[in-house]
Coordinates of C-alpha atoms in Angstrom, one line a residue:
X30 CA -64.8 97.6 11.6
X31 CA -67.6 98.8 9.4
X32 CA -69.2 96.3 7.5
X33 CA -69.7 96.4 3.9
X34 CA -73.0 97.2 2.3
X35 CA -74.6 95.3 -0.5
X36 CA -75.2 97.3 -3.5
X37 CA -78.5 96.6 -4.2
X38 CA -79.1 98.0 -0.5
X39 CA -79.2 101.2 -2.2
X40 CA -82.5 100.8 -3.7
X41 CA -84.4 98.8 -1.5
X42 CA -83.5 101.4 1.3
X43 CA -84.7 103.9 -0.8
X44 CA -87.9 101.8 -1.2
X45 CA -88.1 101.3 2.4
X46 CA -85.8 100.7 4.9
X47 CA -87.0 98.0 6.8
X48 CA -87.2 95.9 3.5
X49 CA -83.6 95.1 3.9
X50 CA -84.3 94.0 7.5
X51 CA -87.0 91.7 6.2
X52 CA -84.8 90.3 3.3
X53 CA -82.4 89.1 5.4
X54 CA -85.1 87.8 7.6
X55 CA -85.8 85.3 5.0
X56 CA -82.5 84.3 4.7
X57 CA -82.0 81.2 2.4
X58 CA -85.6 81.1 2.0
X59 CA -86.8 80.1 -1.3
X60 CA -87.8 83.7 -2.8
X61 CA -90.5 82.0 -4.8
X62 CA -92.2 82.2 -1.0
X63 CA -92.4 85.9 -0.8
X64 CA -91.6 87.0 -4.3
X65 CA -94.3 88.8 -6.1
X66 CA -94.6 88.8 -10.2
X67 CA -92.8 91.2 -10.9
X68 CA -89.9 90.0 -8.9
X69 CA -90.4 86.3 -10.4
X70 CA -90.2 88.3 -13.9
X71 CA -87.3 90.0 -13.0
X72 CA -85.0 87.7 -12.2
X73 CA -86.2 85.4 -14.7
X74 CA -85.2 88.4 -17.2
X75 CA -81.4 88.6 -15.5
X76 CA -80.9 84.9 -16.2
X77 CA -78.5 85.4 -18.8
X78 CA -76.3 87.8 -16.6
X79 CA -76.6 85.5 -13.3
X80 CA -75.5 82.6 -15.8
X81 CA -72.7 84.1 -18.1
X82 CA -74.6 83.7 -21.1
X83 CA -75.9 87.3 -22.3
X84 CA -72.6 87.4 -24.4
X85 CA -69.5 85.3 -25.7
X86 CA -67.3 88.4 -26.0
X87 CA -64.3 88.5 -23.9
X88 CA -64.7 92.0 -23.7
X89 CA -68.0 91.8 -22.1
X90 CA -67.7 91.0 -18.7
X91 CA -71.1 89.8 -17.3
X92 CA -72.5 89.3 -13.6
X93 CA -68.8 89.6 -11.8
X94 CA -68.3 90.4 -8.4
X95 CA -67.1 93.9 -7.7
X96 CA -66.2 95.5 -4.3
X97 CA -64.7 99.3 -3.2
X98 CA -62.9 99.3 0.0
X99 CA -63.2 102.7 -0.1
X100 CA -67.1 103.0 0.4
X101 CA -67.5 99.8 1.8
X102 CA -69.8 98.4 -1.0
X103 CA -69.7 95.2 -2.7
X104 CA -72.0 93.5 -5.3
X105 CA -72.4 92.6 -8.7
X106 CA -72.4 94.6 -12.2
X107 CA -74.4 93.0 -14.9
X108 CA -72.4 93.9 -18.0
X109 CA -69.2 96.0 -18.4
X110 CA -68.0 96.5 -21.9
X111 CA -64.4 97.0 -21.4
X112 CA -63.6 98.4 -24.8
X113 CA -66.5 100.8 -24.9
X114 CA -66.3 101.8 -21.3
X115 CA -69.5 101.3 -20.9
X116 CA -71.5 100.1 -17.9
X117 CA -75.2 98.5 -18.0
X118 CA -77.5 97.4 -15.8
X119 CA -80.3 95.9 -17.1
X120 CA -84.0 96.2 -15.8
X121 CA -87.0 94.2 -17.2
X122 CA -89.0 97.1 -17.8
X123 CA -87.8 100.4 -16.6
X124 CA -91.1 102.8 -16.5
X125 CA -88.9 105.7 -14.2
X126 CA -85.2 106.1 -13.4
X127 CA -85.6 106.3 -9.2
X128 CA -82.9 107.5 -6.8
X129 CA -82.1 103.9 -6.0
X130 CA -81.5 102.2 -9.7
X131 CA -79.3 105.9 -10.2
X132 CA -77.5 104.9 -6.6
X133 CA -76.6 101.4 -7.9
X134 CA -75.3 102.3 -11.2
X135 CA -72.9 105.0 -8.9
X136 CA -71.7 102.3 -6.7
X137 CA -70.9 99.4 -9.3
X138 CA -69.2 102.6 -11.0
X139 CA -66.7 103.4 -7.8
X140 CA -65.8 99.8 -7.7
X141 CA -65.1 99.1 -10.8
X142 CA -62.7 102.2 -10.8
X143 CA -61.0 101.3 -7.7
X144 CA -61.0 97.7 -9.4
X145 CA -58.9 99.3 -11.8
X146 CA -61.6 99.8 -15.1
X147 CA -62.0 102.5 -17.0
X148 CA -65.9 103.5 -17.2
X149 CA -66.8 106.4 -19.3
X150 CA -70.0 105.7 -19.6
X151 CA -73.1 104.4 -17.4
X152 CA -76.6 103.5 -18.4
X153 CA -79.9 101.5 -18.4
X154 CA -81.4 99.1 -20.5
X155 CA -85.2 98.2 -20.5
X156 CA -85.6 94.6 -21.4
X157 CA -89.0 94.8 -22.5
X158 CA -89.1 97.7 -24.9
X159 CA -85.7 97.8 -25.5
X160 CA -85.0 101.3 -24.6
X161 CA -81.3 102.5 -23.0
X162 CA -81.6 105.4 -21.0
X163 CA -78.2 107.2 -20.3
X164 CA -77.1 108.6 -16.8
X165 CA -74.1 111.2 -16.0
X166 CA -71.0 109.7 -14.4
X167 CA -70.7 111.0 -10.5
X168 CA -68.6 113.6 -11.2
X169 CA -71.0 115.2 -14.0
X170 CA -73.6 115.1 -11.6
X171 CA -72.9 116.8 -8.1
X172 CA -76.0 116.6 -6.6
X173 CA -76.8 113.1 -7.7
X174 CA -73.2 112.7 -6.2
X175 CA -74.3 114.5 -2.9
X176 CA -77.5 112.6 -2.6
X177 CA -75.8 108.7 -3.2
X178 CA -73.0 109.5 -0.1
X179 CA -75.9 111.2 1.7
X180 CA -77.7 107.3 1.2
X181 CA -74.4 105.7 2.0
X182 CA -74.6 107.8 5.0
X183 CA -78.2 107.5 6.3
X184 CA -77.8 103.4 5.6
X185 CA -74.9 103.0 8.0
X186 CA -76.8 105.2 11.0
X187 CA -80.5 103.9 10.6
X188 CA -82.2 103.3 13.3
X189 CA -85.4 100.9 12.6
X190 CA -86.6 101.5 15.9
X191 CA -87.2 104.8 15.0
X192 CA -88.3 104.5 11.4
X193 CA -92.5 105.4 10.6
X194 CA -93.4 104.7 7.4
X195 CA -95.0 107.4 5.3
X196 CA -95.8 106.3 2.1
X197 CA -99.0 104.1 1.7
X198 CA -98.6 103.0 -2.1
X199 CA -95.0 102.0 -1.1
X200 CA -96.1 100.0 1.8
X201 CA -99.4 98.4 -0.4
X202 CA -96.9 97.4 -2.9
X203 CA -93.8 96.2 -0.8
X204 CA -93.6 92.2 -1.2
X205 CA -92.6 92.5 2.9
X206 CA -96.1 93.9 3.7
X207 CA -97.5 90.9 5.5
X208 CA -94.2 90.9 7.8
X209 CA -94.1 94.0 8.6
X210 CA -95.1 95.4 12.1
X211 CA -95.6 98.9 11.4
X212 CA -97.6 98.9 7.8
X213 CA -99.6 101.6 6.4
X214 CA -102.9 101.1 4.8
X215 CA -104.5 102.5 1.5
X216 CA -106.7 104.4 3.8
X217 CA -104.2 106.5 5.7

């Protein structure tokens, strides 16, 4: 049987793939132990998603648990505005769309169809400066399409054995860096 992926796998894979080795390393470890600040913001910005009270709307469902047997995902959506459509995820300050945040959006998207929604509409809000920044559903975007099942895939046949990290800024700024066995310097 193949197991189901978490959604927010999608990014941190894209970040590195060992991070999601290391998370679940830590386990039920308090997160304020390896956390950084901008994690310890983060979250601290999704408190009113993670506790129901962003909205009073029935229409706004907030923080519910969503799976896709089809892809094998499960996770959480932070808000779904059933009459609009529309799907948010929240971020506490979005400076660049990556891959990964796009990836997330896709899979809370697939599950809430198979769930049975209706979503039209997909985008990001930035906490901070208050800005929404709209993406195209899967099917408007083929090769963002492509490239999300192409993550699915390369998620499901990693080999951390084999993985060499490349990227020195991601490795100086990965909140796993004193964990990790195989980290690159600034100096590389």
């Amino acid at each position: 049987m193949e197991p189901y992926l978490k959604i927010s796998y999608l990014n941190d894979f894209i970040f590195c793939p060992l991070s999601i080795y290391y998370h679940e390393l830590y386990g039920q470890t308090s997160h304020i132990i390896y956390h950084g600040k901008p994690q310890i913001d983060g979250k601290a910005a999704h408190a009113s998603i993670d506790n129901a009270t962003y909205s009073t709307h029935s229409e706004i469902l907030q923080g519910i648990s969503v799976y896709c047997e089809r892809l094998k995902l499960y996770g959480c959506i932070d808000l779904l505005d059933v009459r609009r459509k529309l799907l948010t995820e929240r971020k506490k300050k979005i400076v660049k769309i990556y891959h990964g945040y796009i990836f997330q959006l896709y899979a809370q998207y697939y599950c809430l169809e198979e769930m049975g929604y209706d979503v039209t509409i997909l985008r990001f809000h930035s906490i901070d400066d208050n800005i929404v920044h709209h993406v195209s559903l899967p099917c408007e975007d083929d090769k963002m399409r492509e490239k999300f099942y192409q993550t699915l895939d390369d998620i499901r046949t990693f080999d951390p054995d084999m993985f060499l990290p490349t990227n020195p800024q991601k490795c100086n700024t990965c909140i796993y860096h004193n964990l990790c066995d195989r980290p690159l310097e600034e100096s590389c």
